mmCIF file with all atom_site columns, C-alpha atoms in Angstrom:
data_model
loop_
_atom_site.group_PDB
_atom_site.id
_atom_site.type_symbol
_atom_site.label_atom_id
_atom_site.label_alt_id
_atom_site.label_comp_id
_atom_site.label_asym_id
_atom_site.label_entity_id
_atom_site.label_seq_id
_atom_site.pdbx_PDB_ins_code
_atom_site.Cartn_x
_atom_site.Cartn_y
_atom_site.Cartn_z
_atom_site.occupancy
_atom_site.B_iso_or_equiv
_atom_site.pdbx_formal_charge
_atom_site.auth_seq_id
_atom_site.auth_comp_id
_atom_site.auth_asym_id
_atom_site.auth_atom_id
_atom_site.pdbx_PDB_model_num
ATOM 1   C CA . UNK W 1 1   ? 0.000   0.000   0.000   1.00 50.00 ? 1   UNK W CA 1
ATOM 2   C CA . UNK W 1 2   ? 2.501   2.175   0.928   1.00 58.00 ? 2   UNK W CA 1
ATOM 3   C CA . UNK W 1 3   ? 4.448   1.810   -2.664  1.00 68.00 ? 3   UNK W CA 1
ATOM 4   C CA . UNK W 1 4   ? 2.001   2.541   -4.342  1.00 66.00 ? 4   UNK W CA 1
ATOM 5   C CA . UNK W 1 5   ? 0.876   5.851   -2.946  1.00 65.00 ? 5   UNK W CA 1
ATOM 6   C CA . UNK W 1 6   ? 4.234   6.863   -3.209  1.00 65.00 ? 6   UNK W CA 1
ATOM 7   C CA . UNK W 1 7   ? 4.002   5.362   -7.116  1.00 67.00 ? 7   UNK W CA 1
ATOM 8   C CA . UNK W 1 8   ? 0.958   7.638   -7.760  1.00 66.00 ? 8   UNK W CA 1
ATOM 9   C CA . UNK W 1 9   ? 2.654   10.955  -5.293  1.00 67.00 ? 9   UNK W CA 1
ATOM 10  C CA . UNK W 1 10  ? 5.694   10.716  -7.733  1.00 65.00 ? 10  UNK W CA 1
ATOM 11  C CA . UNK W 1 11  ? 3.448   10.111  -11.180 1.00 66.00 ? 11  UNK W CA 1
ATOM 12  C CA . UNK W 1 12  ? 1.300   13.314  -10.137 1.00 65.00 ? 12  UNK W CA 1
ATOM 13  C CA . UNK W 1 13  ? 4.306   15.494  -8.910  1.00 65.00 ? 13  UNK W CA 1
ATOM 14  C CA . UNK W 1 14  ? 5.701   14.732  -12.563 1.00 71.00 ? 14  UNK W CA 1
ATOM 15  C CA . UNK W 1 15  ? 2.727   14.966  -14.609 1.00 69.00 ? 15  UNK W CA 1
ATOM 16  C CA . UNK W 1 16  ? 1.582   18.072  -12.350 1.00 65.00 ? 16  UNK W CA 1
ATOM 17  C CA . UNK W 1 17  ? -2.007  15.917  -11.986 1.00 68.00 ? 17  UNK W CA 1
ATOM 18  C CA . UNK W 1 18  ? -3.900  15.763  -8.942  1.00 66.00 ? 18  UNK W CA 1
ATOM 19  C CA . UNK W 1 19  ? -3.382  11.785  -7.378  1.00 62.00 ? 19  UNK W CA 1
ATOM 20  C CA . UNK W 1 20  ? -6.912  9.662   -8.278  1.00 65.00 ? 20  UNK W CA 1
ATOM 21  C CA . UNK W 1 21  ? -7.585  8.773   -4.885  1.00 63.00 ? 21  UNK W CA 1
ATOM 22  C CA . UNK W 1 22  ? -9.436  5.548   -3.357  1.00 68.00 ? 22  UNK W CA 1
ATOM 23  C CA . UNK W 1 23  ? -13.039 6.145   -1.204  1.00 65.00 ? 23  UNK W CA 1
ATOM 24  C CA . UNK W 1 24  ? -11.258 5.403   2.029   1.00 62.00 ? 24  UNK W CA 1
ATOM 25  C CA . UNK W 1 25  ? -8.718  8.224   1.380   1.00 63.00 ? 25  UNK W CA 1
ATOM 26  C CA . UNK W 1 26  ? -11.497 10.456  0.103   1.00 60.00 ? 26  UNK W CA 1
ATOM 27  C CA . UNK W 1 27  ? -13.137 10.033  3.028   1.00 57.00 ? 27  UNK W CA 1
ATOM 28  C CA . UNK W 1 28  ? -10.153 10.598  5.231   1.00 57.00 ? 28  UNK W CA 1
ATOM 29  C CA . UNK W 1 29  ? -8.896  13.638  3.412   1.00 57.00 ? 29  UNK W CA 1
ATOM 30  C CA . UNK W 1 30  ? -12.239 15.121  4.517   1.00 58.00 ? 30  UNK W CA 1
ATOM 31  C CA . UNK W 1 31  ? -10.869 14.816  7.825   1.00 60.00 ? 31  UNK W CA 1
ATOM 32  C CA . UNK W 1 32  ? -8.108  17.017  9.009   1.00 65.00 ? 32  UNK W CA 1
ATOM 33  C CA . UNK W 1 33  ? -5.516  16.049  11.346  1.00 76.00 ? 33  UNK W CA 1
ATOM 34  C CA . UNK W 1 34  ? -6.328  16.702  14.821  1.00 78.00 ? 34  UNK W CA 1
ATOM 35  C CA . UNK W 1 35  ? -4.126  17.122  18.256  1.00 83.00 ? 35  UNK W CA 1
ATOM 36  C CA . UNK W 1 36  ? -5.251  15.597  20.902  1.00 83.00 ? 36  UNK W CA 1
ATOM 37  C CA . UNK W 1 37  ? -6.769  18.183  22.287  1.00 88.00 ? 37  UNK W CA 1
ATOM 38  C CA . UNK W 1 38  ? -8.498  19.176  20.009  1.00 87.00 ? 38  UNK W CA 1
ATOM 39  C CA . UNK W 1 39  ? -9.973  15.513  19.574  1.00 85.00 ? 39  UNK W CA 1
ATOM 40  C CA . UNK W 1 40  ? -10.331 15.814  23.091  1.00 88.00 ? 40  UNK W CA 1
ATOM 41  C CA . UNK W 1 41  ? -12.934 18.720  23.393  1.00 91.00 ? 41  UNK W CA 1
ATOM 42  C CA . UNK W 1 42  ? -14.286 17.866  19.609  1.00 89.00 ? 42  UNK W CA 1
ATOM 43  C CA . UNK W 1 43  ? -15.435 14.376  21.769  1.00 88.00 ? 43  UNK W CA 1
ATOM 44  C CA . UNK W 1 44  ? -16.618 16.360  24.950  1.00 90.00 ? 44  UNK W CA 1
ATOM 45  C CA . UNK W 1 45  ? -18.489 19.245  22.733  1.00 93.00 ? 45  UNK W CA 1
ATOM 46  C CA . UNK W 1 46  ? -20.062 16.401  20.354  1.00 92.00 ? 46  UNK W CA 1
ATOM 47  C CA . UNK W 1 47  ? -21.101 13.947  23.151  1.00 90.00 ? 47  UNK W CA 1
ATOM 48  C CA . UNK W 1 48  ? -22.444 16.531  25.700  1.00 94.00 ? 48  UNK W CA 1
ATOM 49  C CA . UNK W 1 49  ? -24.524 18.512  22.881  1.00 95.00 ? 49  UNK W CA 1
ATOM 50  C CA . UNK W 1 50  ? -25.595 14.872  22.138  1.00 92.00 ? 50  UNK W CA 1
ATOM 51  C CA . UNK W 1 51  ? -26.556 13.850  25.683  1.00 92.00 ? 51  UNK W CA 1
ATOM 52  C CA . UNK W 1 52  ? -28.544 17.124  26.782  1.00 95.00 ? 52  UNK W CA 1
ATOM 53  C CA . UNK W 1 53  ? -30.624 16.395  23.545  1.00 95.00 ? 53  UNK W CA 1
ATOM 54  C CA . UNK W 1 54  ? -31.354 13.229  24.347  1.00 92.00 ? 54  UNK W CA 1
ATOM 55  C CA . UNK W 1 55  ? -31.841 14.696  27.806  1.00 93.00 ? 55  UNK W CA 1
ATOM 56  C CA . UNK W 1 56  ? -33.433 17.707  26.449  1.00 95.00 ? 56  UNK W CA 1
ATOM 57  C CA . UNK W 1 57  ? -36.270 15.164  24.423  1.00 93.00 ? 57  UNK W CA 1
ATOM 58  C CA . UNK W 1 58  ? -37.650 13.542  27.746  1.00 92.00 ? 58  UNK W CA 1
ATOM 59  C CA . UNK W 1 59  ? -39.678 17.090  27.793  1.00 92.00 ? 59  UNK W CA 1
ATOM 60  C CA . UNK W 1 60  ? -41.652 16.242  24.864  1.00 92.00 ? 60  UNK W CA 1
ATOM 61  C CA . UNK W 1 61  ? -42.409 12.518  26.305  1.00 88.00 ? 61  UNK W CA 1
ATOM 62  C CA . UNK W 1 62  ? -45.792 13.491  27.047  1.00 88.00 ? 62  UNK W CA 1
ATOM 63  C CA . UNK W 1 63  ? -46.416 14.785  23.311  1.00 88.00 ? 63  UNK W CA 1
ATOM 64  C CA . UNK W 1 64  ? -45.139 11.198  22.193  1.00 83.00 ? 64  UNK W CA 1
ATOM 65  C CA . UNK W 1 65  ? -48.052 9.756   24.502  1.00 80.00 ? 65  UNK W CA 1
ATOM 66  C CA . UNK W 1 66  ? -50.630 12.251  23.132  1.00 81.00 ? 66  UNK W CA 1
ATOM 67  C CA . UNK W 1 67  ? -50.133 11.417  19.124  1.00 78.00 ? 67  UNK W CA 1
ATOM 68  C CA . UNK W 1 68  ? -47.234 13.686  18.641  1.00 84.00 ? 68  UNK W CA 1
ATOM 69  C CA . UNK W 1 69  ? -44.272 11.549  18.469  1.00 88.00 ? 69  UNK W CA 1
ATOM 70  C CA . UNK W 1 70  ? -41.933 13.757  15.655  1.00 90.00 ? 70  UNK W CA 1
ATOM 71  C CA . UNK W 1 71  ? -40.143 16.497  18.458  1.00 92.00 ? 71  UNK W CA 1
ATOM 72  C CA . UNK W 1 72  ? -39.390 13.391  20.954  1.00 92.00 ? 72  UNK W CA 1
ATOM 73  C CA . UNK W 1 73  ? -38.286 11.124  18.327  1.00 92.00 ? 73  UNK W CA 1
ATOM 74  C CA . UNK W 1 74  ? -35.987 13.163  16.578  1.00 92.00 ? 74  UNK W CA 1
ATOM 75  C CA . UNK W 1 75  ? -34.085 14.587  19.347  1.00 93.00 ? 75  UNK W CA 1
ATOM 76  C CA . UNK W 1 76  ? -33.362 11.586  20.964  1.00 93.00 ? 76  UNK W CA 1
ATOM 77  C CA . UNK W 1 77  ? -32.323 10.034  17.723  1.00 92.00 ? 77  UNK W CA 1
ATOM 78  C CA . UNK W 1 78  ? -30.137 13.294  16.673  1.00 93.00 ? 78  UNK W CA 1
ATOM 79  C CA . UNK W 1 79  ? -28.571 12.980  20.407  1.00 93.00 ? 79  UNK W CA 1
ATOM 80  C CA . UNK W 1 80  ? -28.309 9.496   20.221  1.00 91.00 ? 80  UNK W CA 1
ATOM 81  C CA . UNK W 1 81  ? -26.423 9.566   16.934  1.00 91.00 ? 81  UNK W CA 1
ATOM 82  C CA . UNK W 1 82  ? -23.948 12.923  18.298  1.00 92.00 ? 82  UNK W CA 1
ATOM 83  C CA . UNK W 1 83  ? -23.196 11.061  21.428  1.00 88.00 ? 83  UNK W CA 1
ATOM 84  C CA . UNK W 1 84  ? -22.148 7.913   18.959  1.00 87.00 ? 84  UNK W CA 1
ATOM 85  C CA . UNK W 1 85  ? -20.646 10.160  16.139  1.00 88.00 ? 85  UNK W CA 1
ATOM 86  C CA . UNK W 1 86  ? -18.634 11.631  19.512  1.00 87.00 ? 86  UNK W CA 1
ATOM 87  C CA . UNK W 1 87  ? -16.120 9.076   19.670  1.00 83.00 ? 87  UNK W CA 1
ATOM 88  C CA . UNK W 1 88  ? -14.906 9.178   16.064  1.00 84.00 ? 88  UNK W CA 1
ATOM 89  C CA . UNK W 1 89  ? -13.222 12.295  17.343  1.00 85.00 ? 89  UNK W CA 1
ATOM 90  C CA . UNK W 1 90  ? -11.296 9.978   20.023  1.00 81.00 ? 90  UNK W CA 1
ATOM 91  C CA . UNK W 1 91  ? -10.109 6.883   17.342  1.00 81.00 ? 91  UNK W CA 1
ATOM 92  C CA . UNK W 1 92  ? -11.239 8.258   13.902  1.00 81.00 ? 92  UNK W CA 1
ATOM 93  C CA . UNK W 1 93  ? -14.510 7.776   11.416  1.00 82.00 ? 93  UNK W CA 1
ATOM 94  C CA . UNK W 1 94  ? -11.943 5.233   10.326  1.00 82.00 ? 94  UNK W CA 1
ATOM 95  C CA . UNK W 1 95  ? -10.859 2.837   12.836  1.00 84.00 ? 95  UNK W CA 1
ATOM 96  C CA . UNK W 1 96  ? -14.601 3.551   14.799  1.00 84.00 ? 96  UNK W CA 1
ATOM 97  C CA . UNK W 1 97  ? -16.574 1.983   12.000  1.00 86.00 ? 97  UNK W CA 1
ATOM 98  C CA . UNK W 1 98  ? -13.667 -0.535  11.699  1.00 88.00 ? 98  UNK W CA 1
ATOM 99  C CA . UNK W 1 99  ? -14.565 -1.469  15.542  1.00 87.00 ? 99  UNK W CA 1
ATOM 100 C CA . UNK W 1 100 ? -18.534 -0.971  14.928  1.00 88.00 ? 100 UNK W CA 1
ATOM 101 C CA . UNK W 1 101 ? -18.001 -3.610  12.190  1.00 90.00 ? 101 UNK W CA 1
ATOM 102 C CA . UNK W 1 102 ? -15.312 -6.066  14.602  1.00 89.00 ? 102 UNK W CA 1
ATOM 103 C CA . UNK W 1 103 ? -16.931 -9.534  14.938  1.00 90.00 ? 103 UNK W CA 1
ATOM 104 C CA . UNK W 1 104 ? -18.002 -8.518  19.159  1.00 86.00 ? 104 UNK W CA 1
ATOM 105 C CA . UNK W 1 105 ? -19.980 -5.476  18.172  1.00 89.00 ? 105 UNK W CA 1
ATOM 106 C CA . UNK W 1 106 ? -21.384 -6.321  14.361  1.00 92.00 ? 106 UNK W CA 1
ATOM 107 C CA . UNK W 1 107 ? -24.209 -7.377  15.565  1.00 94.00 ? 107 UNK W CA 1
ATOM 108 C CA . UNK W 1 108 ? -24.691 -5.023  18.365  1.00 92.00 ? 108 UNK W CA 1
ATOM 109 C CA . UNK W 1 109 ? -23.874 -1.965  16.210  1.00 92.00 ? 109 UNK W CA 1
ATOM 110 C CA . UNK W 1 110 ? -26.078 -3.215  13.373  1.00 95.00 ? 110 UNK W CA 1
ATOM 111 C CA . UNK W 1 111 ? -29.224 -3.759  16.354  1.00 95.00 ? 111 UNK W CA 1
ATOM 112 C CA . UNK W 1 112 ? -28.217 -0.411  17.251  1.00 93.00 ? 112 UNK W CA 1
ATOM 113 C CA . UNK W 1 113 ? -28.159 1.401   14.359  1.00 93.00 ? 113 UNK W CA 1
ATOM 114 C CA . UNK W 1 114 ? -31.209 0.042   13.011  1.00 95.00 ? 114 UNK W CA 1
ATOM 115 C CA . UNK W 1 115 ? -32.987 0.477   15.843  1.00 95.00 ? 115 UNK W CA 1
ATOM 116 C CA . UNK W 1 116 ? -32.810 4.046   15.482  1.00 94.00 ? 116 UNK W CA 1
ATOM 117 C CA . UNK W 1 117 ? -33.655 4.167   11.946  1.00 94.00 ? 117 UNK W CA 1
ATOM 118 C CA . UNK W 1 118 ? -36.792 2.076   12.429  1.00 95.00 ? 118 UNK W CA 1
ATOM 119 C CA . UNK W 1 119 ? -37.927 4.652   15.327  1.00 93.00 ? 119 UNK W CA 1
ATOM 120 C CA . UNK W 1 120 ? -37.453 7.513   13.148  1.00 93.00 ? 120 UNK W CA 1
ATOM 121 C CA . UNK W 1 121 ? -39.429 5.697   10.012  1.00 93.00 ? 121 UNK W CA 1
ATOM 122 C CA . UNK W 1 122 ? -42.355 4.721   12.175  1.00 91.00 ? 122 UNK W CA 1
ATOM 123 C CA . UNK W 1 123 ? -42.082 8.260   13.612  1.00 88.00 ? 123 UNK W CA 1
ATOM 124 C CA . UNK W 1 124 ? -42.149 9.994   10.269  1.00 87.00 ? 124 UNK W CA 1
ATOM 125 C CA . UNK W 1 125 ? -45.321 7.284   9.030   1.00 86.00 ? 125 UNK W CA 1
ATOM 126 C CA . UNK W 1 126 ? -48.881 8.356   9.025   1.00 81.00 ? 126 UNK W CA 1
ATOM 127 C CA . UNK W 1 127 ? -51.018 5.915   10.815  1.00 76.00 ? 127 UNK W CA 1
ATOM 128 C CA . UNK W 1 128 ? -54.673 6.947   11.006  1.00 77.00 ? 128 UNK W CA 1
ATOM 129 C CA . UNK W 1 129 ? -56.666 6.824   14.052  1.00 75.00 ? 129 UNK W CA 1
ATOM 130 C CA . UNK W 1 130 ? -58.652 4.220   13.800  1.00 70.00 ? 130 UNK W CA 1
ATOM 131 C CA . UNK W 1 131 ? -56.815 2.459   16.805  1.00 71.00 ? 131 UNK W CA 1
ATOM 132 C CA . UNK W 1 132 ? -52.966 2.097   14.589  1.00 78.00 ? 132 UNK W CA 1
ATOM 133 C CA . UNK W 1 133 ? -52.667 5.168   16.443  1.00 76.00 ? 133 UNK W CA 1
ATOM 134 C CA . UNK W 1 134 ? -51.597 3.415   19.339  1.00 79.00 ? 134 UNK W CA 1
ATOM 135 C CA . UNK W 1 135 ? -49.581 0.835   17.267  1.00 84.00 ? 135 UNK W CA 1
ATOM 136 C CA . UNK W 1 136 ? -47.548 3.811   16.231  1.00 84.00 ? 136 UNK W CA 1
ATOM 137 C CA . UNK W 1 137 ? -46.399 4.309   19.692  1.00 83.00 ? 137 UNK W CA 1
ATOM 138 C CA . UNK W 1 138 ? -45.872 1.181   20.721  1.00 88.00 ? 138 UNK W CA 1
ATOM 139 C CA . UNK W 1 139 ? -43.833 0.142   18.021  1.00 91.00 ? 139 UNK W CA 1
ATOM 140 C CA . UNK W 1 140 ? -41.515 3.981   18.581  1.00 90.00 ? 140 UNK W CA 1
ATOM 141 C CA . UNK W 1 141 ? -41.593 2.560   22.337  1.00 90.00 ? 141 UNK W CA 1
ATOM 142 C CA . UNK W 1 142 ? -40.918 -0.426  21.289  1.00 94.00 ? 142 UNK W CA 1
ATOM 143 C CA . UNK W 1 143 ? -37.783 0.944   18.976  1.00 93.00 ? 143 UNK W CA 1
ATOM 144 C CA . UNK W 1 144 ? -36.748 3.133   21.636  1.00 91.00 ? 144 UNK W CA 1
ATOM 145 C CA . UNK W 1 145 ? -36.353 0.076   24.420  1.00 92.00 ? 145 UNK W CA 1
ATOM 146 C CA . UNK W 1 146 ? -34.311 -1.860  22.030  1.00 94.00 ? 146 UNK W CA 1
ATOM 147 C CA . UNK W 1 147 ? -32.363 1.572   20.794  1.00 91.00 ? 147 UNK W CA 1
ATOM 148 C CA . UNK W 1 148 ? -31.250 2.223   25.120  1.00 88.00 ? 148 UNK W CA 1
ATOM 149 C CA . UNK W 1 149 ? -30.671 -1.479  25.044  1.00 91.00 ? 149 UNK W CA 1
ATOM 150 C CA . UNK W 1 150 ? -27.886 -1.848  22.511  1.00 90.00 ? 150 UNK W CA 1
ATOM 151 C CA . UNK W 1 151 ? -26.224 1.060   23.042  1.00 86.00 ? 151 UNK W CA 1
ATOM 152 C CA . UNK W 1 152 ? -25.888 -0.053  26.864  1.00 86.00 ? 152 UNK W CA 1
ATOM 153 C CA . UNK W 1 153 ? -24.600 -3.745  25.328  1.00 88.00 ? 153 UNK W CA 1
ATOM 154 C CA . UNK W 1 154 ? -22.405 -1.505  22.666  1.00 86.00 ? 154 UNK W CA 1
ATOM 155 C CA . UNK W 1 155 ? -20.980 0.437   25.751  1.00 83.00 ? 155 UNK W CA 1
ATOM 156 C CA . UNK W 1 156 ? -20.304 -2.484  27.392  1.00 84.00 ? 156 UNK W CA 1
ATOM 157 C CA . UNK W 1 157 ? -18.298 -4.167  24.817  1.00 82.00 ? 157 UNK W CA 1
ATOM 158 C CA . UNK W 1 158 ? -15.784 -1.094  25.152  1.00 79.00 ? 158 UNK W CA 1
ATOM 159 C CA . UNK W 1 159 ? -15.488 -2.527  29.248  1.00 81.00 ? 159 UNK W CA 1
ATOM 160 C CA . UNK W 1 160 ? -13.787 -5.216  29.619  1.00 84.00 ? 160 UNK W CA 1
ATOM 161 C CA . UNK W 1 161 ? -15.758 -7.929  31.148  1.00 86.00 ? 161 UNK W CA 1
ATOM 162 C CA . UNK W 1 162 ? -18.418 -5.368  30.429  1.00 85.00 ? 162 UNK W CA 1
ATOM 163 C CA . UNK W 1 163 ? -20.676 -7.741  29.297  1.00 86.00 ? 163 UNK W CA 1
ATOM 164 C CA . UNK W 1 164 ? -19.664 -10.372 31.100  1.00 89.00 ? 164 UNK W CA 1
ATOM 165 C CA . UNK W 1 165 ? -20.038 -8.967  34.254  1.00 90.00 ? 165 UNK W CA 1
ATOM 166 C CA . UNK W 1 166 ? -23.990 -7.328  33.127  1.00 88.00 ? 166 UNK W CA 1
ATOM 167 C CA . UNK W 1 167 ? -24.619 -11.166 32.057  1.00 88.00 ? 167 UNK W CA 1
ATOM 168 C CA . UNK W 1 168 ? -23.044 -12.583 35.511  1.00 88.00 ? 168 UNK W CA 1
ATOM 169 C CA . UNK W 1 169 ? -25.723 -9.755  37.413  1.00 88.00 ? 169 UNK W CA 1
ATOM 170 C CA . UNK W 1 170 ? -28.625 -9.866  35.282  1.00 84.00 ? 170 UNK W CA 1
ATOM 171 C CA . UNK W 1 171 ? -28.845 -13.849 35.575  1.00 85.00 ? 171 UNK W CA 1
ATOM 172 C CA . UNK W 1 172 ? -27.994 -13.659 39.489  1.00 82.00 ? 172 UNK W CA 1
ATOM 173 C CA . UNK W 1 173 ? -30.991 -11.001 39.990  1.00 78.00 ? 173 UNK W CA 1
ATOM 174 C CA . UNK W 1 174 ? -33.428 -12.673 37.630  1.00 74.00 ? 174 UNK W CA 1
ATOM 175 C CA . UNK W 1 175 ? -32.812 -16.166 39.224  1.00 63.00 ? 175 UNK W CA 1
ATOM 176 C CA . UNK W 1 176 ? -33.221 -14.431 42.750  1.00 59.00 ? 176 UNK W CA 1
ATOM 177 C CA . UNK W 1 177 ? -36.504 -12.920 41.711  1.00 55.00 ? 177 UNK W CA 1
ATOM 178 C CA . UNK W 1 178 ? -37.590 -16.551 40.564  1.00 50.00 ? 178 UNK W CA 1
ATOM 179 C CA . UNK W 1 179 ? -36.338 -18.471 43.179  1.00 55.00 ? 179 UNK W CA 1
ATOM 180 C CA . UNK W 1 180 ? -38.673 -16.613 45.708  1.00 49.00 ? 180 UNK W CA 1
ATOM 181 C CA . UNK W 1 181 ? -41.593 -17.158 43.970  1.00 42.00 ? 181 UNK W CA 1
#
């Protein structure tokens, strides 16, 4: 890899042409180098902004409940996705969607991503209100549930024996709850 971008630096410094360059370095040169402090408060600015929206939606709960799901929806989704997009300032848009996409988080960060796409979809759907009213905002609750789940098992994975340790507590509470019974 290496020869060759040197290959195509030398043909272009030569020919005076601009380098053709792959989508990954595209992508990258989009990205400017960064010190580390300035990934460091890039990360703090993008994940607090992120959290007090998701915070910030809890206010329009009630709206969800009512029939008006849109202003809940899409700030916890927008703060959801900050607070996410936050780390890329700690390891890169490169190596975070390499670790979203490592075989202990595929699935997770697939759930998770999804999750929030199907909450803003049935959000943005018009279900009349002959009743599917209802199933409009049980399936966002529904989305939402499994959205605060994954990102908790995402987080996790980033622990380590994160999950291990949530499996270890879950199955010692939930087998004291049905052993008294």
């Amino acid at each position: 890899m290496g020869i060759k971008n040197s290959i195509k630096k030398a043909r272009a410094s030569i020919t005076g042409e601009e380098p053709e360059l792959t989508a990954t370095e595209e992508i990258l040169s989009m990205c400017p180098k960064l010190t580390y402090e300035q990934r460091f408060w890039g990360f703090c600015g993008t994940y607090f902004c992120g959290a007090f929206l998701t915070l910030l939606s809890f206010g329009n709960f009630m709206k969800m409940l009512r029939g008006d799901p849109v202003p809940f929806v899409f700030m916890y989704s927008v703060g959801n996705i900050l607070a996410l997009a936050s780390t890329m300032f700690l390891c890169g848009p490169k190596n975070q969607l390499k670790k979203m996409s490592s075989e202990n988080r595929r699935v997770i960060s697939l759930v998770y991503v999804s999750s929030i796409l199907f909450t803003i979809i049935i959000c943005f759907i018009s279900f009349p209100d002959n009743g599917l009213r209802a199933l409009q905002g049980f399936l966002i609750i529904l989305g939402l549930c499994v959205e605060m789940a994954a990102l908790v098992w995402y987080s996790l994975s980033y622990i380590p024996y994160g999950r291990a340790t949530a499996t270890s507590c879950l199955k010692s509470s939930c087998c004291c709850c049905f052993e008294e019974v």
